[in-house]
Short mmCIF file of C-alpha atoms in Angstrom, two decimals:
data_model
loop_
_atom_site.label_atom_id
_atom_site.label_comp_id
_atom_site.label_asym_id
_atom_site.label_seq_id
_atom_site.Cartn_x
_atom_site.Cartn_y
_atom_site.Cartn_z
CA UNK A 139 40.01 -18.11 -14.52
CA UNK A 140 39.35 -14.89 -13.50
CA UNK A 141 36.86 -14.04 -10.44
CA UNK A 142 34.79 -11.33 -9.14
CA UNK A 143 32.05 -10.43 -7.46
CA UNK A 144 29.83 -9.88 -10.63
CA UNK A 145 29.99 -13.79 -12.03
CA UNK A 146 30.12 -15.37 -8.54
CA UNK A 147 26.56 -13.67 -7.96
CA UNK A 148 25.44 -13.83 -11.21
CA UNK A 149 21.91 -13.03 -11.59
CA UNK A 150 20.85 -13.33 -8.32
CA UNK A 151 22.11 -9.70 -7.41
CA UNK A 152 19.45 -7.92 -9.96
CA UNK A 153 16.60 -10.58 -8.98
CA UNK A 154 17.39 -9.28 -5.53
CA UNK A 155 17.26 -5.70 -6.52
CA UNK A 156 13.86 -6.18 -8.59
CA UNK A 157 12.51 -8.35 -6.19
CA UNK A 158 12.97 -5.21 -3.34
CA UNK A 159 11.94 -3.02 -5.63
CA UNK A 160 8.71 -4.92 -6.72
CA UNK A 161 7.89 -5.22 -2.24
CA UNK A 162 7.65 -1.60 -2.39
CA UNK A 163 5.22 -1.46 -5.37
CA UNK A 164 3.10 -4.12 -4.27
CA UNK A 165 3.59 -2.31 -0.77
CA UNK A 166 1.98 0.72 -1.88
CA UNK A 167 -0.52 -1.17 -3.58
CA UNK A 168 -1.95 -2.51 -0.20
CA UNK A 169 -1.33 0.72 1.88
CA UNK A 170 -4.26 2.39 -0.58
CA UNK A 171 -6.30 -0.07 -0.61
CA UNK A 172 -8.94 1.62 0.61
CA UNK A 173 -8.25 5.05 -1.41
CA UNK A 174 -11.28 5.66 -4.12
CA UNK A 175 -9.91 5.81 -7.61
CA UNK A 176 -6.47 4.36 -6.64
CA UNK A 177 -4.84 2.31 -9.68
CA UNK A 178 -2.66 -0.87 -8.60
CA UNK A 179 0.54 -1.06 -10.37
CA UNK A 180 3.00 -3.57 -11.10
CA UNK A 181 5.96 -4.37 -13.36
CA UNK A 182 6.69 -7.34 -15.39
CA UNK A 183 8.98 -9.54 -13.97
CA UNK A 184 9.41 -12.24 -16.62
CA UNK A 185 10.15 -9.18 -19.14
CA UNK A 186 12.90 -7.55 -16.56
CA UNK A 187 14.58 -10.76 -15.90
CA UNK A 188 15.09 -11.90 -19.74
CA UNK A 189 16.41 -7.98 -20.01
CA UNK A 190 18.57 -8.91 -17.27
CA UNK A 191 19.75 -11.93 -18.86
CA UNK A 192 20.09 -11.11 -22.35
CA UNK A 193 21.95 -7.89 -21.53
CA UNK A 194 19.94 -5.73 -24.08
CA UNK A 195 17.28 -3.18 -22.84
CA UNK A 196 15.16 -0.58 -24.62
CA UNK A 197 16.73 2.42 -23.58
CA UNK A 198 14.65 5.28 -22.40
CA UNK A 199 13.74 8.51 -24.73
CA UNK A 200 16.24 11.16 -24.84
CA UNK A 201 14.66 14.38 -23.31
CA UNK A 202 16.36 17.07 -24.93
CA UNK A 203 14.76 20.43 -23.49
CA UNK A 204 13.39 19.75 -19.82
CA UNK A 205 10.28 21.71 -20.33
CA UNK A 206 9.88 18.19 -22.54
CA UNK A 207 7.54 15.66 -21.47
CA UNK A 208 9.72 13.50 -19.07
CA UNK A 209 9.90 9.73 -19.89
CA UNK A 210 8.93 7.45 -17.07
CA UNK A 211 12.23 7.27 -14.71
CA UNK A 212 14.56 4.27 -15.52
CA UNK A 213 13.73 1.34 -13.07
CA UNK A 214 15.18 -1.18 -13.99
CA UNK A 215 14.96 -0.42 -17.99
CA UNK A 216 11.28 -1.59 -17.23
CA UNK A 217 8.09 0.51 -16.53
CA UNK A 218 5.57 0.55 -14.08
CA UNK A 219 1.72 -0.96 -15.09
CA UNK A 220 -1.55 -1.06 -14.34
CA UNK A 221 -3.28 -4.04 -13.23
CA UNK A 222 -6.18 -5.23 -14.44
CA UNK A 223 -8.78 -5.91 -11.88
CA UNK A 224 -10.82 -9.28 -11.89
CA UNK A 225 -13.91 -7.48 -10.29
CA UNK A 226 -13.50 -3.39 -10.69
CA UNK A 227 -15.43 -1.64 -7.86
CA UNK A 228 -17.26 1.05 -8.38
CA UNK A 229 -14.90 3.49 -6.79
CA UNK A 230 -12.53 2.90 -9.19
CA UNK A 231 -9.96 1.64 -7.24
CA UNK A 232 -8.13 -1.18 -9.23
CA UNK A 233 -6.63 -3.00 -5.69
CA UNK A 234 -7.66 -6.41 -4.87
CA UNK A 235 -6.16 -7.06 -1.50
CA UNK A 236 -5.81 -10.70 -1.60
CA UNK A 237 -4.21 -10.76 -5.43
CA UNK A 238 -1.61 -8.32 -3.94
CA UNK A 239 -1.10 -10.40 -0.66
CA UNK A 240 -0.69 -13.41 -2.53
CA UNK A 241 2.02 -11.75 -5.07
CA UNK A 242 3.77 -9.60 -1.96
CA UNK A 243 4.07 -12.89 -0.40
CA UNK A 244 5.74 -15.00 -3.61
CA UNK A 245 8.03 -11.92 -3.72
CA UNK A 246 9.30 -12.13 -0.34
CA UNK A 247 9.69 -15.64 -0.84
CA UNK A 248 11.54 -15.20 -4.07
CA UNK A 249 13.69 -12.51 -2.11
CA UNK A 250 14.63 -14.90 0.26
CA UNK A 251 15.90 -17.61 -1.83
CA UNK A 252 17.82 -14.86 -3.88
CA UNK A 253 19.47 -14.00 -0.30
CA UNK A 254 20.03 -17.43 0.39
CA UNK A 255 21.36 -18.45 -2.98
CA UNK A 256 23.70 -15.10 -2.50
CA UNK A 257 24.44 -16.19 1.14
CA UNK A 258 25.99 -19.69 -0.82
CA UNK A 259 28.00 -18.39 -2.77
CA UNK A 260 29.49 -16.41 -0.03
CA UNK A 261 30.17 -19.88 1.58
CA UNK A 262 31.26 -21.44 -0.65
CA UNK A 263 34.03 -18.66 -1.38
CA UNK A 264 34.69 -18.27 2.47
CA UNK A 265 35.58 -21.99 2.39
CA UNK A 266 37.58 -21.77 -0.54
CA UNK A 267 39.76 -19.08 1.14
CA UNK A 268 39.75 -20.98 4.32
CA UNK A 269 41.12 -24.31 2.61
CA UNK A 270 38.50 -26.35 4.23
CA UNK B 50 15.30 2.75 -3.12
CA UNK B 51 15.30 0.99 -0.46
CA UNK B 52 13.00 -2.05 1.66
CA UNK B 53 13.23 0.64 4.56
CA UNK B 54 10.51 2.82 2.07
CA UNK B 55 7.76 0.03 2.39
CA UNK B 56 7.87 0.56 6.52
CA UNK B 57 6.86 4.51 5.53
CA UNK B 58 4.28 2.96 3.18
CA UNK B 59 2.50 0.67 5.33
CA UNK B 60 2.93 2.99 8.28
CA UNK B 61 0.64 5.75 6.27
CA UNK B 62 -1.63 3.00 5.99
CA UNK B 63 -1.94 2.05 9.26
CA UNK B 64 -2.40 5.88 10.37
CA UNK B 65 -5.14 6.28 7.85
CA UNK B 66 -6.40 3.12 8.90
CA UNK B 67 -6.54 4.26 12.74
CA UNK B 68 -8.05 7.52 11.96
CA UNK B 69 -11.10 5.50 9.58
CA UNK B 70 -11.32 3.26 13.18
CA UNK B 71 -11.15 6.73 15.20
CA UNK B 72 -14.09 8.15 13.34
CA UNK B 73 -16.01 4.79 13.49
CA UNK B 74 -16.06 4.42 16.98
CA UNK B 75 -16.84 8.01 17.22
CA UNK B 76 -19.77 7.38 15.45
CA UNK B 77 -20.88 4.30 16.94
CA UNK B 78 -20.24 6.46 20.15
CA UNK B 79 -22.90 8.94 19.26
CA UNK B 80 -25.48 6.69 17.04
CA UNK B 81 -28.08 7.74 19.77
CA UNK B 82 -26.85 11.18 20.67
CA UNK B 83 -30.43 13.10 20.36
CA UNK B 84 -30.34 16.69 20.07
CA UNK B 85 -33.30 19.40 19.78
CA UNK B 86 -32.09 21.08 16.07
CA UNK B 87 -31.38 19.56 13.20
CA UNK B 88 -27.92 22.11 13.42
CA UNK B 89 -27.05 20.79 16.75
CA UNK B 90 -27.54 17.40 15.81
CA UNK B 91 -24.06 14.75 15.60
CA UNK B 92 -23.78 13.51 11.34
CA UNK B 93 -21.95 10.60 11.03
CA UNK B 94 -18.35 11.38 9.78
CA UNK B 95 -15.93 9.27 7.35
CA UNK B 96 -12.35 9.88 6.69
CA UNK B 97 -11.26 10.87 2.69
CA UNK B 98 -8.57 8.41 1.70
CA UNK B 99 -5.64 10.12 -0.91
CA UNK B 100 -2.37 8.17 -2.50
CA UNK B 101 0.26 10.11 -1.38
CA UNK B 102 1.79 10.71 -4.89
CA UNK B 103 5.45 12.67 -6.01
CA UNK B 104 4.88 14.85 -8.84
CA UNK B 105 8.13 15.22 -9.30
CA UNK B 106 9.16 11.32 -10.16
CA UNK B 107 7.67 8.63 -11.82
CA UNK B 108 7.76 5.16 -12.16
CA UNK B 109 9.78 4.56 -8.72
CA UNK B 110 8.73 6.57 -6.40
CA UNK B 111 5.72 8.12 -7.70
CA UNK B 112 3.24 6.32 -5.13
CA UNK B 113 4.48 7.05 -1.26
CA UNK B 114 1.70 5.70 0.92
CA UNK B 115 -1.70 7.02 1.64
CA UNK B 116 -3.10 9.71 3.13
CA UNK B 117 -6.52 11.21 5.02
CA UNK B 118 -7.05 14.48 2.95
CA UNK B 119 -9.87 15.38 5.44
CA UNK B 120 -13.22 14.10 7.37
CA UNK B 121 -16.72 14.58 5.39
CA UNK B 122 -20.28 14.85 7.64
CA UNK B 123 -22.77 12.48 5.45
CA UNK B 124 -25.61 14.63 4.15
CA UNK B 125 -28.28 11.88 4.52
CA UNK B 126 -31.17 13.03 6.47
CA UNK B 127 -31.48 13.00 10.10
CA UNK B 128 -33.96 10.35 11.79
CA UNK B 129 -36.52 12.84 13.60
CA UNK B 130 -38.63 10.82 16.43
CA UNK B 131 -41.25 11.29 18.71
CA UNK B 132 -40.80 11.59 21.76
CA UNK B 133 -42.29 14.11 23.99
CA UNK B 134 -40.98 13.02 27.04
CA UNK B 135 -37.42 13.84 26.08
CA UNK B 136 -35.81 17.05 27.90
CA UNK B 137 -34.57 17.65 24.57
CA UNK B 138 -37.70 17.61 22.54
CA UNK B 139 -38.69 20.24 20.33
CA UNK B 140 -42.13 22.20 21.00
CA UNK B 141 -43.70 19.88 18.66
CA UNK B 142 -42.03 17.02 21.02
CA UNK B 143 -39.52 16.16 18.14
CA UNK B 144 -35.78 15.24 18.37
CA UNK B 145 -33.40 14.75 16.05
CA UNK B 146 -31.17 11.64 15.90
CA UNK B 147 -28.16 11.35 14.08
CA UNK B 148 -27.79 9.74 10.83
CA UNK B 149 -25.51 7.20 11.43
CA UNK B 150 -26.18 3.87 10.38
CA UNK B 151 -24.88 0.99 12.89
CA UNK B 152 -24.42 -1.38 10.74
CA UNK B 153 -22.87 0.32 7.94
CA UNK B 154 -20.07 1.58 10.76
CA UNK B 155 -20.02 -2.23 12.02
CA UNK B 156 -19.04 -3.02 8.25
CA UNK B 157 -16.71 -0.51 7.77
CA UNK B 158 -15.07 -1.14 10.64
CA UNK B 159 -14.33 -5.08 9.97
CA UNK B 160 -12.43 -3.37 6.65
CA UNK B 161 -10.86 -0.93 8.40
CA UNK B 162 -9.21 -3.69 10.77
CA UNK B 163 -8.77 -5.78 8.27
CA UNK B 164 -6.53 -3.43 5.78
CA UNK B 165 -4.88 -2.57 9.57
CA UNK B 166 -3.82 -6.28 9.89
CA UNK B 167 -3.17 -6.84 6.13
CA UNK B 168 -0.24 -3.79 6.63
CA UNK B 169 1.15 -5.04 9.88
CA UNK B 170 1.51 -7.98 7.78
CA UNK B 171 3.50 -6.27 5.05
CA UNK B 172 5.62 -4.43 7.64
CA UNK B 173 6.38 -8.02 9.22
CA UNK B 174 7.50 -9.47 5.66
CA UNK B 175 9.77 -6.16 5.25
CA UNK B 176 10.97 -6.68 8.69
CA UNK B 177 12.09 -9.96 7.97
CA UNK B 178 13.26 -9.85 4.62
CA UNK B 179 15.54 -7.01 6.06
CA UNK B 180 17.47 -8.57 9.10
CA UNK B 181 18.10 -11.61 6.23
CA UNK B 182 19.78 -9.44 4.46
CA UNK B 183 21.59 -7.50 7.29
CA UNK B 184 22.83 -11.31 8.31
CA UNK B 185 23.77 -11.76 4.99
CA UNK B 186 27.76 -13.64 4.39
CA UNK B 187 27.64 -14.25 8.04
#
């Protein structure tokens, strides 16, 4: 059976990816919380990862002329949204700190078991080479 | 893209964040500083928050951080007291106080220290989820 790197990691290489990606959203998210009129964004993970899974992704619009309205840049064939607010305030900024706390915290979580999942695989190759 | 982009993120955040605390204290500082104009007189000052955004991408890396795009005065009127006694005191024996309210600046600046502390917090998570993955196959 052939081996690489691409089915020993399997999924677990994009969920790392995403999940890095998503820290830096939900990063930015908290750094303005504080700045009036400041929209919290987010992606959706569920949709990425079935993407990821499945293989088949809307592709982005071809831009033909650049003076063209430029489609949102390709992360991750998904695109960035707005969260809703449970309780808007009335400076219009959309951040709840302790909704984005909670989910920057289940990321980092979820990026460490992707590391650690990654990090057994490794092993378990290493040992295979070694003949243990 | 990179984790090394939230430290830039959170460390915007934490300057804006010091300069909100700067501006409180300063105000707290001078919540009694009388003077003998209304010109003259210290207005309470508050720091305009910005998201640092890239015009030139989206999705990504459109949102960098945040920014202080400048400091306002408040425009609420000053408190004028009587007090003839006061070397600064007006010919009517008026001075003017400044308009800063203490416990508005006592509120602010639990938020203030608490975004502060919610950052440090996000740089710590980045921190760590970083030297995993630097330790990574070892």
């Amino acid at each position: 059976m052939p081996m690489n790197f691409d089915s020993i990691l399997g999924i677990n290489e994009k969920a790392l990816n995403m999940e890095a990606y998503r820290a830096r959203i939900l990063g930015a998210n908290l750094a303005n919380s504080d700045t009036p009129g400041y929209k919290a964004r987010d992606i959706d993970f569920k949709a990425v990862l079935s993407e990821a899974k499945t293989g088949n992704r809307i592709e982005p619009l071809t831009v033909t002329n650049k003076m063209h309205i430029q489609p949102e840049a390709d992360t991750f064939g998904t695109e960035l949204m707005y969260r809703r607010p449970l309780q808007p305030s009335l400076d219009g900024n959309t951040v709840e700190t302790q909704v984005e706390m909670a989910e920057f915290t289940e990321n980092a979580l979820h990026y460490l078991t992707s590391l650690r999942i990654i990090n057994g695989r490794f092993n378990k190759i290493l040992s295979a080479i070694r003949g243990e | 893209m990179s984790l090394f982009n939230l430290f830039d993120t959170a460390g915007s955040a934490l300057h804006a964040q010091t300069i909100r605390l700067n501006t409180i204290s300063s105000n707290l500082a001078n919540a009694n500083s009388a003077s003998s104009s209304t010109g003259k007189t210290y207005r309470a000052r508050e720091p305009v928050f910005a998201a640092i955004v890239d015009n030139f991408s989206t999705g990504e890396d459109a949102v960098k951080g945040v920014r202080v795009v400048g400091i306002v005065e408040s425009q609420k009127p000053l408190r004028r007291e009587y007090q003839p006694g006061n070397p600064l005191a007006n010919k009517d024996g008026y001075v003017f106080m400044p308009n800063v309210n203490v416990v508005e600046e006592m509120a602010n600046m639990i938020s203030a220290s608490r975004s502060y502390q919610t950052n440090v917090e996000v740089m710590n998570s980045a921190k760590q989820m970083l030297m995993r993955t630097l330790s990574m196959g070892q």
